[in-house]
Amino acid sequence: MSEKNDGANRDVTKRSARERLQEEREQQKRKDKRRRALVVGGAVVGVLGLAAVVGVIAANTGKGDKTAKGPVAAPSGATGKDALAIQTGKDGAKSTLTVWEDFRCPACKAFEDNYRDTLHDLENRGLLKIEFHLVTLIDGNMRGTGSLNAANAAACAQDAGKFPAYHDVLFVNQPPETDDAYAKNAKLLELSKKVDGLDTPAFRSCVEDGTHNSWVAKSHEAFRAGKFKGTPTVLLDGKDIFGDQANPLTPQKLKEKVEANAGVTPKPSASASASPSASASGKSGSVPKAGASGSAGSKTVSKGTTED
């Protein structure tokens, strides 16, 4: 009996060992299966993620390209290299002021608010002509299309012979930098009513169709190629006179430079004779105070928005 019992026990022990081995193999198979599933799943997620990223890039690229499609149609009378400038003032003026501006740029508004009267005075006297280059820097930095749409509308105003007045209206009524109000053509058309004779079917069609969008895009590319530091960029006869922090520009200094170029001897005003300090501070001209953009009145205007 004892030998039979011993044999039975050995059989039980062998079966138990085989069963444990089989169970371990099954467990390993299940682990391998889960691991393969995770690897495959991770690969699928990775592919889907990459596809999503590519989709976002493609979507953004599409949006960007959409605003600049079509032939480059320069506005009437555009001048300079590739006809990318809009000139104001008389051709025979001795001095040329080149201004790169963005209608959404607060520092550009500060420059315009502080120098507007001085620039118009010098133009009216035949001493200065200005070449305006329109860029879309804020659209790139803050997102939106207000810079582009406003620049196109200004080019449409040039077609109608109303650029100077509409240019000033856009800066006087500039919305906060974060408010892309100029992306709405309705707003640009509303402001055109402030300029006598500008609100016409031809102007409206030009604005709504984005007739000069590609021209504006080309102007911005020229700005980038020029490696300018930001907006506004102001050059007098090719020399950057606005970015010199060691010798900050003022309306009075600009006036004196332009008059000197034309050989004009400046006549001291009565207020300047009575108060030398007033002349030194640049207040002898009729220069409006800065608005909400936070510039320093008629004294100086700090450098503006820079390229990212």
PDB file of C-alpha atoms in Angstrom:
ATOM      1  CA  MET A   1       0.000   0.000   0.000  1.00  0.00           C
ATOM      2  CA  SER A   2       2.818   2.324   0.866  1.00  0.00           C
ATOM      3  CA  GLU A   3       4.427   1.948  -2.575  1.00  0.00           C
ATOM      4  CA  LYS A   4       1.081   2.672  -4.273  1.00  0.00           C
ATOM      5  CA  ASN A   5       0.569   5.812  -2.178  1.00  0.00           C
ATOM      6  CA  ASP A   6       4.086   7.034  -2.974  1.00  0.00           C
ATOM      7  CA  GLY A   7       3.438   6.562  -6.703  1.00  0.00           C
ATOM      8  CA  ALA A   8       0.141   8.446  -6.510  1.00  0.00           C
ATOM      9  CA  ASN A   9       1.801  11.342  -4.680  1.00  0.00           C
ATOM     10  CA  ARG A  10       4.514  11.580  -7.331  1.00  0.00           C
ATOM     11  CA  ASP A  11       1.854  11.697 -10.080  1.00  0.00           C
ATOM     12  CA  VAL A  12       0.031  14.524  -8.268  1.00  0.00           C
ATOM     13  CA  THR A  13       3.277  16.430  -7.852  1.00  0.00           C
ATOM     14  CA  LYS A  14       4.115  16.081 -11.574  1.00  0.00           C
ATOM     15  CA  ARG A  15       0.631  17.249 -12.609  1.00  0.00           C
ATOM     16  CA  SER A  16       0.853  20.237 -10.283  1.00  0.00           C
ATOM     17  CA  ALA A  17       4.207  21.231 -11.750  1.00  0.00           C
ATOM     18  CA  ARG A  18       2.888  20.915 -15.308  1.00  0.00           C
ATOM     19  CA  GLU A  19      -0.188  22.943 -14.433  1.00  0.00           C
ATOM     20  CA  ARG A  20       1.880  25.692 -12.816  1.00  0.00           C
ATOM     21  CA  LEU A  21       4.148  25.778 -15.847  1.00  0.00           C
ATOM     22  CA  GLN A  22       1.164  25.949 -18.152  1.00  0.00           C
ATOM     23  CA  GLU A  23      -0.377  28.757 -16.083  1.00  0.00           C
ATOM     24  CA  GLU A  24       2.885  30.707 -16.150  1.00  0.00           C
ATOM     25  CA  ARG A  25       3.047  30.322 -19.921  1.00  0.00           C
ATOM     26  CA  GLU A  26      -0.537  31.559 -20.266  1.00  0.00           C
ATOM     27  CA  GLN A  27       0.212  34.534 -18.050  1.00  0.00           C
ATOM     28  CA  GLN A  28       3.284  35.385 -20.140  1.00  0.00           C
ATOM     29  CA  LYS A  29       1.240  35.139 -23.324  1.00  0.00           C
ATOM     30  CA  ARG A  30      -1.342  37.538 -21.882  1.00  0.00           C
ATOM     31  CA  LYS A  31       1.422  39.971 -20.858  1.00  0.00           C
ATOM     32  CA  ASP A  32       2.985  39.813 -24.318  1.00  0.00           C
ATOM     33  CA  LYS A  33      -0.394  40.406 -25.905  1.00  0.00           C
ATOM     34  CA  ARG A  34      -1.061  43.461 -23.722  1.00  0.00           C
ATOM     35  CA  ARG A  35       2.403  44.838 -24.439  1.00  0.00           C
ATOM     36  CA  ARG A  36       1.914  44.457 -28.197  1.00  0.00           C
ATOM     37  CA  ALA A  37      -1.455  46.153 -27.904  1.00  0.00           C
ATOM     38  CA  LEU A  38       0.101  49.079 -26.052  1.00  0.00           C
ATOM     39  CA  VAL A  39       2.889  49.447 -28.595  1.00  0.00           C
ATOM     40  CA  VAL A  40       0.477  49.350 -31.514  1.00  0.00           C
ATOM     41  CA  GLY A  41      -1.919  51.714 -29.751  1.00  0.00           C
ATOM     42  CA  GLY A  42       0.885  54.142 -28.966  1.00  0.00           C
ATOM     43  CA  ALA A  43       2.010  54.077 -32.558  1.00  0.00           C
ATOM     44  CA  VAL A  44      -1.518  54.819 -33.724  1.00  0.00           C
ATOM     45  CA  VAL A  45      -1.852  57.708 -31.261  1.00  0.00           C
ATOM     46  CA  GLY A  46       1.508  59.045 -32.422  1.00  0.00           C
ATOM     47  CA  VAL A  47       0.441  58.920 -36.051  1.00  0.00           C
ATOM     48  CA  LEU A  48      -2.870  60.574 -35.235  1.00  0.00           C
ATOM     49  CA  GLY A  49      -1.077  63.247 -33.195  1.00  0.00           C
ATOM     50  CA  LEU A  50       1.319  63.955 -36.024  1.00  0.00           C
ATOM     51  CA  ALA A  51      -1.579  64.132 -38.428  1.00  0.00           C
ATOM     52  CA  ALA A  52      -3.321  66.601 -36.137  1.00  0.00           C
ATOM     53  CA  VAL A  53      -0.210  68.799 -35.930  1.00  0.00           C
ATOM     54  CA  VAL A  54       0.217  68.690 -39.695  1.00  0.00           C
ATOM     55  CA  GLY A  55      -3.465  69.542 -40.036  1.00  0.00           C
ATOM     56  CA  VAL A  56      -3.127  72.572 -37.767  1.00  0.00           C
ATOM     57  CA  ILE A  57      -0.052  73.760 -39.654  1.00  0.00           C
ATOM     58  CA  ALA A  58      -1.818  73.266 -42.961  1.00  0.00           C
ATOM     59  CA  ALA A  59      -4.900  75.065 -41.680  1.00  0.00           C
ATOM     60  CA  ASN A  60      -2.878  78.025 -40.413  1.00  0.00           C
ATOM     61  CA  THR A  61      -0.884  78.168 -43.608  1.00  0.00           C
ATOM     62  CA  GLY A  62      -4.081  78.124 -45.576  1.00  0.00           C
ATOM     63  CA  LYS A  63      -5.485  81.020 -43.572  1.00  0.00           C
ATOM     64  CA  GLY A  64      -2.322  83.004 -44.084  1.00  0.00           C
ATOM     65  CA  ASP A  65      -2.206  82.318 -47.822  1.00  0.00           C
ATOM     66  CA  LYS A  66      -5.871  83.131 -48.222  1.00  0.00           C
ATOM     67  CA  THR A  67      -5.331  86.822 -47.409  1.00  0.00           C
ATOM     68  CA  ALA A  68      -2.498  87.245 -49.915  1.00  0.00           C
ATOM     69  CA  LYS A  69      -3.788  85.371 -52.955  1.00  0.00           C
ATOM     70  CA  GLY A  70      -4.263  87.020 -56.305  1.00  0.00           C
ATOM     71  CA  PRO A  71      -2.169  89.339 -58.469  1.00  0.00           C
ATOM     72  CA  VAL A  72      -0.259  92.218 -56.909  1.00  0.00           C
ATOM     73  CA  ALA A  73      -2.353  95.294 -57.700  1.00  0.00           C
ATOM     74  CA  ALA A  74      -0.552  98.467 -56.664  1.00  0.00           C
ATOM     75  CA  PRO A  75      -2.757 101.442 -55.828  1.00  0.00           C
ATOM     76  CA  SER A  76      -2.924 104.375 -58.191  1.00  0.00           C
ATOM     77  CA  GLY A  77       0.214 106.516 -58.157  1.00  0.00           C
ATOM     78  CA  ALA A  78       2.249 104.101 -56.017  1.00  0.00           C
ATOM     79  CA  THR A  79       5.950 104.844 -56.259  1.00  0.00           C
ATOM     80  CA  GLY A  80       9.390 103.595 -55.221  1.00  0.00           C
ATOM     81  CA  LYS A  81      10.904 100.156 -55.723  1.00  0.00           C
ATOM     82  CA  ASP A  82       8.252  97.713 -56.936  1.00  0.00           C
ATOM     83  CA  ALA A  83       5.701 100.530 -56.498  1.00  0.00           C
ATOM     84  CA  LEU A  84       5.397  99.734 -52.777  1.00  0.00           C
ATOM     85  CA  ALA A  85       5.196 103.311 -51.454  1.00  0.00           C
ATOM     86  CA  ILE A  86       2.355 105.831 -51.347  1.00  0.00           C
ATOM     87  CA  GLN A  87       3.721 109.340 -51.645  1.00  0.00           C
ATOM     88  CA  THR A  88       2.282 112.522 -50.212  1.00  0.00           C
ATOM     89  CA  GLY A  89       3.724 116.009 -50.627  1.00  0.00           C
ATOM     90  CA  LYS A  90       5.287 117.625 -53.678  1.00  0.00           C
ATOM     91  CA  ASP A  91       7.731 115.831 -55.956  1.00  0.00           C
ATOM     92  CA  GLY A  92      10.163 118.738 -55.881  1.00  0.00           C
ATOM     93  CA  ALA A  93      10.611 118.718 -52.105  1.00  0.00           C
ATOM     94  CA  LYS A  94      14.254 118.662 -51.017  1.00  0.00           C
ATOM     95  CA  SER A  95      13.678 116.142 -48.216  1.00  0.00           C
ATOM     96  CA  THR A  96      12.070 112.708 -48.289  1.00  0.00           C
ATOM     97  CA  LEU A  97      10.664 111.081 -45.183  1.00  0.00           C
ATOM     98  CA  THR A  98      10.194 107.311 -45.451  1.00  0.00           C
ATOM     99  CA  VAL A  99       7.731 105.881 -42.936  1.00  0.00           C
ATOM    100  CA  TRP A 100       6.987 102.182 -42.332  1.00  0.00           C
ATOM    101  CA  GLU A 101       3.703 101.939 -40.430  1.00  0.00           C
ATOM    102  CA  ASP A 102       1.033  99.518 -39.241  1.00  0.00           C
ATOM    103  CA  PHE A 103      -2.484 100.841 -38.669  1.00  0.00           C
ATOM    104  CA  ARG A 104      -2.844  98.593 -35.565  1.00  0.00           C
ATOM    105  CA  CYS A 105       0.464  99.724 -34.041  1.00  0.00           C
ATOM    106  CA  PRO A 106       0.070 101.972 -30.940  1.00  0.00           C
ATOM    107  CA  ALA A 107       3.557 103.460 -31.327  1.00  0.00           C
ATOM    108  CA  CYS A 108       2.700 104.369 -34.925  1.00  0.00           C
ATOM    109  CA  LYS A 109      -0.363 106.210 -33.650  1.00  0.00           C
ATOM    110  CA  ALA A 110       1.801 108.012 -31.084  1.00  0.00           C
ATOM    111  CA  PHE A 111       4.171 109.104 -33.846  1.00  0.00           C
ATOM    112  CA  GLU A 112       1.315 110.305 -36.038  1.00  0.00           C
ATOM    113  CA  ASP A 113      -0.439 112.145 -33.202  1.00  0.00           C
ATOM    114  CA  ASN A 114       2.759 113.963 -32.224  1.00  0.00           C
ATOM    115  CA  TYR A 115       4.145 114.763 -35.678  1.00  0.00           C
ATOM    116  CA  ARG A 116       0.989 115.152 -37.798  1.00  0.00           C
ATOM    117  CA  ASP A 117       0.777 118.957 -37.751  1.00  0.00           C
ATOM    118  CA  THR A 118       4.508 119.378 -38.325  1.00  0.00           C
ATOM    119  CA  LEU A 119       4.505 116.949 -41.257  1.00  0.00           C
ATOM    120  CA  HIS A 120       1.493 118.587 -42.904  1.00  0.00           C
ATOM    121  CA  ASP A 121       3.061 122.040 -42.462  1.00  0.00           C
ATOM    122  CA  LEU A 122       6.339 120.943 -44.076  1.00  0.00           C
ATOM    123  CA  GLU A 123       4.454 119.261 -46.934  1.00  0.00           C
ATOM    124  CA  ASN A 124       2.269 122.314 -47.543  1.00  0.00           C
ATOM    125  CA  ARG A 125       5.362 124.507 -47.714  1.00  0.00           C
ATOM    126  CA  GLY A 126       6.843 122.222 -50.356  1.00  0.00           C
ATOM    127  CA  LEU A 127       9.815 121.259 -48.181  1.00  0.00           C
ATOM    128  CA  LEU A 128       8.992 117.601 -47.536  1.00  0.00           C
ATOM    129  CA  LYS A 129       7.501 114.626 -49.309  1.00  0.00           C
ATOM    130  CA  ILE A 130       6.610 111.438 -47.457  1.00  0.00           C
ATOM    131  CA  GLU A 131       6.720 107.862 -48.708  1.00  0.00           C
ATOM    132  CA  PHE A 132       4.410 105.633 -46.668  1.00  0.00           C
ATOM    133  CA  HIS A 133       5.021 101.871 -46.585  1.00  0.00           C
ATOM    134  CA  LEU A 134       2.226  99.810 -45.043  1.00  0.00           C
ATOM    135  CA  VAL A 135       2.989  96.649 -43.083  1.00  0.00           C
ATOM    136  CA  THR A 136       1.082  93.980 -41.131  1.00  0.00           C
ATOM    137  CA  LEU A 137       3.343  93.437 -38.138  1.00  0.00           C
ATOM    138  CA  ILE A 138       0.595  93.400 -35.500  1.00  0.00           C
ATOM    139  CA  ASP A 139      -1.430  90.814 -37.417  1.00  0.00           C
ATOM    140  CA  GLY A 140       1.551  88.489 -37.094  1.00  0.00           C
ATOM    141  CA  ASN A 141       2.238  89.270 -33.444  1.00  0.00           C
ATOM    142  CA  MET A 142      -1.329  89.504 -32.102  1.00  0.00           C
ATOM    143  CA  ARG A 143      -3.167  87.456 -34.756  1.00  0.00           C
ATOM    144  CA  GLY A 144      -6.002  88.804 -36.856  1.00  0.00           C
ATOM    145  CA  THR A 145      -6.320  90.712 -40.133  1.00  0.00           C
ATOM    146  CA  GLY A 146      -6.895  94.302 -38.998  1.00  0.00           C
ATOM    147  CA  SER A 147      -3.498  95.527 -40.174  1.00  0.00           C
ATOM    148  CA  LEU A 148      -4.014  93.954 -43.594  1.00  0.00           C
ATOM    149  CA  ASN A 149      -7.598  95.112 -44.040  1.00  0.00           C
ATOM    150  CA  ALA A 150      -6.840  98.668 -42.931  1.00  0.00           C
ATOM    151  CA  ALA A 151      -3.802  98.868 -45.215  1.00  0.00           C
ATOM    152  CA  ASN A 152      -5.888  97.600 -48.133  1.00  0.00           C
ATOM    153  CA  ALA A 153      -8.563 100.201 -47.358  1.00  0.00           C
ATOM    154  CA  ALA A 154      -5.903 102.935 -47.243  1.00  0.00           C
ATOM    155  CA  ALA A 155      -4.634 101.778 -50.637  1.00  0.00           C
ATOM    156  CA  CYS A 156      -8.228 101.929 -51.909  1.00  0.00           C
ATOM    157  CA  ALA A 157      -8.393 105.499 -50.598  1.00  0.00           C
ATOM    158  CA  GLN A 158      -5.232 106.223 -52.596  1.00  0.00           C
ATOM    159  CA  ASP A 159      -7.065 105.036 -55.718  1.00  0.00           C
ATOM    160  CA  ALA A 160      -9.723 107.637 -54.916  1.00  0.00           C
ATOM    161  CA  GLY A 161      -7.156 110.387 -54.286  1.00  0.00           C
ATOM    162  CA  LYS A 162      -8.072 110.481 -50.589  1.00  0.00           C
ATOM    163  CA  PHE A 163      -5.151 108.668 -48.952  1.00  0.00           C
ATOM    164  CA  PRO A 164      -3.777 111.475 -46.701  1.00  0.00           C
ATOM    165  CA  ALA A 165      -7.127 112.217 -45.071  1.00  0.00           C
ATOM    166  CA  TYR A 166      -8.138 108.567 -44.649  1.00  0.00           C
ATOM    167  CA  HIS A 167      -4.659 107.661 -43.354  1.00  0.00           C
ATOM    168  CA  ASP A 168      -5.092 110.262 -40.599  1.00  0.00           C
ATOM    169  CA  VAL A 169      -8.639 109.096 -39.812  1.00  0.00           C
ATOM    170  CA  LEU A 170      -7.455 105.509 -39.327  1.00  0.00           C
ATOM    171  CA  PHE A 171      -4.792 106.543 -36.820  1.00  0.00           C
ATOM    172  CA  VAL A 172      -6.996 109.036 -34.965  1.00  0.00           C
ATOM    173  CA  ASN A 173      -9.642 106.305 -34.525  1.00  0.00           C
ATOM    174  CA  GLN A 174      -7.232 103.407 -33.953  1.00  0.00           C
ATOM    175  CA  PRO A 175      -8.738 100.743 -31.637  1.00  0.00           C
ATOM    176  CA  PRO A 176      -6.716  99.193 -28.790  1.00  0.00           C
ATOM    177  CA  GLU A 177      -3.962  96.895 -30.046  1.00  0.00           C
ATOM    178  CA  THR A 178      -5.745  93.775 -28.756  1.00  0.00           C
ATOM    179  CA  ASP A 179      -9.051  94.775 -30.394  1.00  0.00           C
ATOM    180  CA  ASP A 180      -8.918  93.671 -34.017  1.00  0.00           C
ATOM    181  CA  ALA A 181     -11.721  96.053 -34.986  1.00  0.00           C
ATOM    182  CA  TYR A 182     -10.122  96.916 -38.336  1.00  0.00           C
ATOM    183  CA  ALA A 183     -10.561  93.291 -39.403  1.00  0.00           C
ATOM    184  CA  LYS A 184     -14.195  94.239 -40.034  1.00  0.00           C
ATOM    185  CA  ASN A 185     -14.710  95.944 -43.371  1.00  0.00           C
ATOM    186  CA  ALA A 186     -17.864  97.525 -41.975  1.00  0.00           C
ATOM    187  CA  LYS A 187     -15.729  99.511 -39.521  1.00  0.00           C
ATOM    188  CA  LEU A 188     -13.359 100.671 -42.262  1.00  0.00           C
ATOM    189  CA  LEU A 189     -16.290 101.717 -44.450  1.00  0.00           C
ATOM    190  CA  GLU A 190     -17.883 103.540 -41.537  1.00  0.00           C
ATOM    191  CA  LEU A 191     -14.706 105.572 -41.003  1.00  0.00           C
ATOM    192  CA  SER A 192     -14.535 106.427 -44.696  1.00  0.00           C
ATOM    193  CA  LYS A 193     -17.607 108.617 -44.176  1.00  0.00           C
ATOM    194  CA  LYS A 194     -15.372 110.988 -42.205  1.00  0.00           C
ATOM    195  CA  VAL A 195     -13.531 111.808 -45.455  1.00  0.00           C
ATOM    196  CA  ASP A 196     -15.508 113.904 -47.935  1.00  0.00           C
ATOM    197  CA  GLY A 197     -16.221 112.034 -51.148  1.00  0.00           C
ATOM    198  CA  LEU A 198     -14.540 108.746 -50.190  1.00  0.00           C
ATOM    199  CA  ASP A 199     -17.607 106.602 -49.467  1.00  0.00           C
ATOM    200  CA  THR A 200     -18.368 105.551 -53.037  1.00  0.00           C
ATOM    201  CA  PRO A 201     -19.377 102.215 -54.659  1.00  0.00           C
ATOM    202  CA  ALA A 202     -15.870 101.927 -56.143  1.00  0.00           C
ATOM    203  CA  PHE A 203     -14.201 102.380 -52.746  1.00  0.00           C
ATOM    204  CA  ARG A 204     -16.594  99.957 -51.073  1.00  0.00           C
ATOM    205  CA  SER A 205     -15.964  97.310 -53.711  1.00  0.00           C
ATOM    206  CA  CYS A 206     -12.184  97.772 -53.394  1.00  0.00           C
ATOM    207  CA  VAL A 207     -12.333  97.340 -49.614  1.00  0.00           C
ATOM    208  CA  GLU A 208     -14.695  94.370 -49.615  1.00  0.00           C
ATOM    209  CA  ASP A 209     -12.835  92.562 -52.408  1.00  0.00           C
ATOM    210  CA  GLY A 210      -9.409  93.042 -50.794  1.00  0.00           C
ATOM    211  CA  THR A 211      -8.152  94.429 -54.092  1.00  0.00           C
ATOM    212  CA  HIS A 212      -4.731  95.415 -52.738  1.00  0.00           C
ATOM    213  CA  ASN A 213      -4.197  92.599 -50.228  1.00  0.00           C
ATOM    214  CA  SER A 214      -1.365  91.022 -52.210  1.00  0.00           C
ATOM    215  CA  TRP A 215       0.278  94.430 -52.620  1.00  0.00           C
ATOM    216  CA  VAL A 216       0.159  94.930 -48.841  1.00  0.00           C
ATOM    217  CA  ALA A 217       1.661  91.472 -48.313  1.00  0.00           C
ATOM    218  CA  LYS A 218       4.476  92.337 -50.712  1.00  0.00           C
ATOM    219  CA  SER A 219       5.093  95.583 -48.841  1.00  0.00           C
ATOM    220  CA  HIS A 220       5.386  93.659 -45.586  1.00  0.00           C
ATOM    221  CA  GLU A 221       7.867  91.259 -47.161  1.00  0.00           C
ATOM    222  CA  ALA A 222       9.953  94.272 -48.181  1.00  0.00           C
ATOM    223  CA  PHE A 223       9.842  95.425 -44.550  1.00  0.00           C
ATOM    224  CA  ARG A 224      11.131  92.044 -43.396  1.00  0.00           C
ATOM    225  CA  ALA A 225      13.820  91.993 -46.085  1.00  0.00           C
ATOM    226  CA  GLY A 226      14.942  95.443 -44.942  1.00  0.00           C
ATOM    227  CA  LYS A 227      15.606  94.012 -41.446  1.00  0.00           C
ATOM    228  CA  PHE A 228      14.017  97.028 -39.790  1.00  0.00           C
ATOM    229  CA  LYS A 229      13.747  96.786 -36.015  1.00  0.00           C
ATOM    230  CA  GLY A 230      10.098  97.685 -35.640  1.00  0.00           C
ATOM    231  CA  THR A 231       7.306 100.109 -36.394  1.00  0.00           C
ATOM    232  CA  PRO A 232       7.272 102.947 -36.866  1.00  0.00           C
ATOM    233  CA  THR A 233      10.540 103.113 -38.782  1.00  0.00           C
ATOM    234  CA  VAL A 234      11.218 106.699 -39.868  1.00  0.00           C
ATOM    235  CA  LEU A 235      14.011 107.591 -42.275  1.00  0.00           C
ATOM    236  CA  LEU A 236      14.937 111.100 -43.407  1.00  0.00           C
ATOM    237  CA  ASP A 237      16.682 110.924 -46.780  1.00  0.00           C
ATOM    238  CA  GLY A 238      17.541 107.293 -46.034  1.00  0.00           C
ATOM    239  CA  LYS A 239      18.889 107.861 -42.506  1.00  0.00           C
ATOM    240  CA  ASP A 240      17.114 106.452 -39.458  1.00  0.00           C
ATOM    241  CA  ILE A 241      16.357 109.519 -37.366  1.00  0.00           C
ATOM    242  CA  PHE A 242      13.703 108.005 -35.132  1.00  0.00           C
ATOM    243  CA  GLY A 243      15.588 105.118 -33.567  1.00  0.00           C
ATOM    244  CA  ASP A 244      18.468 107.185 -32.166  1.00  0.00           C
ATOM    245  CA  GLN A 245      17.896 107.003 -28.408  1.00  0.00           C
ATOM    246  CA  ALA A 246      21.025 109.083 -27.723  1.00  0.00           C
ATOM    247  CA  ASN A 247      19.515 111.998 -29.650  1.00  0.00           C
ATOM    248  CA  PRO A 248      15.717 111.532 -29.554  1.00  0.00           C
ATOM    249  CA  LEU A 249      13.766 113.119 -32.365  1.00  0.00           C
ATOM    250  CA  THR A 250      11.175 115.818 -31.704  1.00  0.00           C
ATOM    251  CA  PRO A 251       8.841 117.637 -34.106  1.00  0.00           C
ATOM    252  CA  GLN A 252      10.964 120.774 -33.721  1.00  0.00           C
ATOM    253  CA  LYS A 253      14.193 118.915 -34.547  1.00  0.00           C
ATOM    254  CA  LEU A 254      12.576 117.359 -37.604  1.00  0.00           C
ATOM    255  CA  LYS A 255      11.368 120.760 -38.746  1.00  0.00           C
ATOM    256  CA  GLU A 256      14.833 122.237 -38.348  1.00  0.00           C
ATOM    257  CA  LYS A 257      16.465 119.373 -40.291  1.00  0.00           C
ATOM    258  CA  VAL A 258      14.031 119.713 -43.194  1.00  0.00           C
ATOM    259  CA  GLU A 259      14.328 123.498 -43.305  1.00  0.00           C
ATOM    260  CA  ALA A 260      18.117 123.237 -43.256  1.00  0.00           C
ATOM    261  CA  ASN A 261      18.034 120.789 -46.178  1.00  0.00           C
ATOM    262  CA  ALA A 262      15.993 123.304 -48.149  1.00  0.00           C
ATOM    263  CA  GLY A 263      18.243 126.222 -47.180  1.00  0.00           C
ATOM    264  CA  VAL A 264      15.443 127.902 -45.272  1.00  0.00           C
ATOM    265  CA  THR A 265      16.381 130.114 -42.345  1.00  0.00           C
ATOM    266  CA  PRO A 266      13.865 129.424 -39.600  1.00  0.00           C
ATOM    267  CA  LYS A 267      12.110 132.465 -38.213  1.00  0.00           C
ATOM    268  CA  PRO A 268      11.695 132.426 -34.422  1.00  0.00           C
ATOM    269  CA  SER A 269       8.100 132.691 -33.343  1.00  0.00           C
ATOM    270  CA  ALA A 270       6.902 135.275 -30.861  1.00  0.00           C
ATOM    271  CA  SER A 271       6.360 132.602 -28.220  1.00  0.00           C
ATOM    272  CA  ALA A 272       9.847 131.205 -28.798  1.00  0.00           C
ATOM    273  CA  SER A 273      11.402 134.664 -28.388  1.00  0.00           C
ATOM    274  CA  ALA A 274       9.515 135.221 -25.158  1.00  0.00           C
ATOM    275  CA  SER A 275      10.213 131.769 -23.784  1.00  0.00           C
ATOM    276  CA  PRO A 276      13.364 129.983 -24.998  1.00  0.00           C
ATOM    277  CA  SER A 277      12.479 126.963 -22.914  1.00  0.00           C
ATOM    278  CA  ALA A 278       9.307 126.493 -24.930  1.00  0.00           C
ATOM    279  CA  SER A 279      11.295 126.292 -28.152  1.00  0.00           C
ATOM    280  CA  ALA A 280      13.760 123.882 -26.616  1.00  0.00           C
ATOM    281  CA  SER A 281      10.985 121.566 -25.546  1.00  0.00           C
ATOM    282  CA  GLY A 282       9.667 121.345 -29.086  1.00  0.00           C
ATOM    283  CA  LYS A 283       6.366 123.158 -28.352  1.00  0.00           C
ATOM    284  CA  SER A 284       6.690 126.026 -30.815  1.00  0.00           C
ATOM    285  CA  GLY A 285       4.736 124.062 -33.422  1.00  0.00           C
ATOM    286  CA  SER A 286       1.081 123.136 -33.190  1.00  0.00           C
ATOM    287  CA  VAL A 287       1.526 119.549 -32.069  1.00  0.00           C
ATOM    288  CA  PRO A 288      -1.361 117.639 -30.506  1.00  0.00           C
ATOM    289  CA  LYS A 289      -0.895 115.891 -27.198  1.00  0.00           C
ATOM    290  CA  ALA A 290      -0.573 112.128 -27.150  1.00  0.00           C
ATOM    291  CA  GLY A 291      -3.696 110.067 -26.859  1.00  0.00           C
ATOM    292  CA  ALA A 292      -4.327 106.746 -25.153  1.00  0.00           C
ATOM    293  CA  SER A 293      -1.201 105.261 -26.674  1.00  0.00           C
ATOM    294  CA  GLY A 294       0.840 106.733 -23.824  1.00  0.00           C
ATOM    295  CA  SER A 295       3.458 108.672 -25.771  1.00  0.00           C
ATOM    296  CA  ALA A 296       5.405 111.546 -24.293  1.00  0.00           C
ATOM    297  CA  GLY A 297       3.539 114.457 -25.843  1.00  0.00           C
ATOM    298  CA  SER A 298       5.553 116.555 -28.294  1.00  0.00           C
ATOM    299  CA  LYS A 299       8.870 115.647 -26.715  1.00  0.00           C
ATOM    300  CA  THR A 300       9.726 112.155 -27.879  1.00  0.00           C
ATOM    301  CA  VAL A 301       8.036 108.979 -28.980  1.00  0.00           C
ATOM    302  CA  SER A 302       9.597 105.678 -27.962  1.00  0.00           C
ATOM    303  CA  LYS A 303      10.360 102.948 -30.483  1.00  0.00           C
ATOM    304  CA  GLY A 304       7.399 100.835 -31.394  1.00  0.00           C
ATOM    305  CA  THR A 305       6.429  97.271 -32.093  1.00  0.00           C
ATOM    306  CA  THR A 306       9.187  94.902 -33.136  1.00  0.00           C
ATOM    307  CA  GLU A 307       9.258  91.881 -35.397  1.00  0.00           C
ATOM    308  CA  ASP A 308       8.993  88.510 -33.641  1.00  0.00           C
TER     309      ASP A 308
END
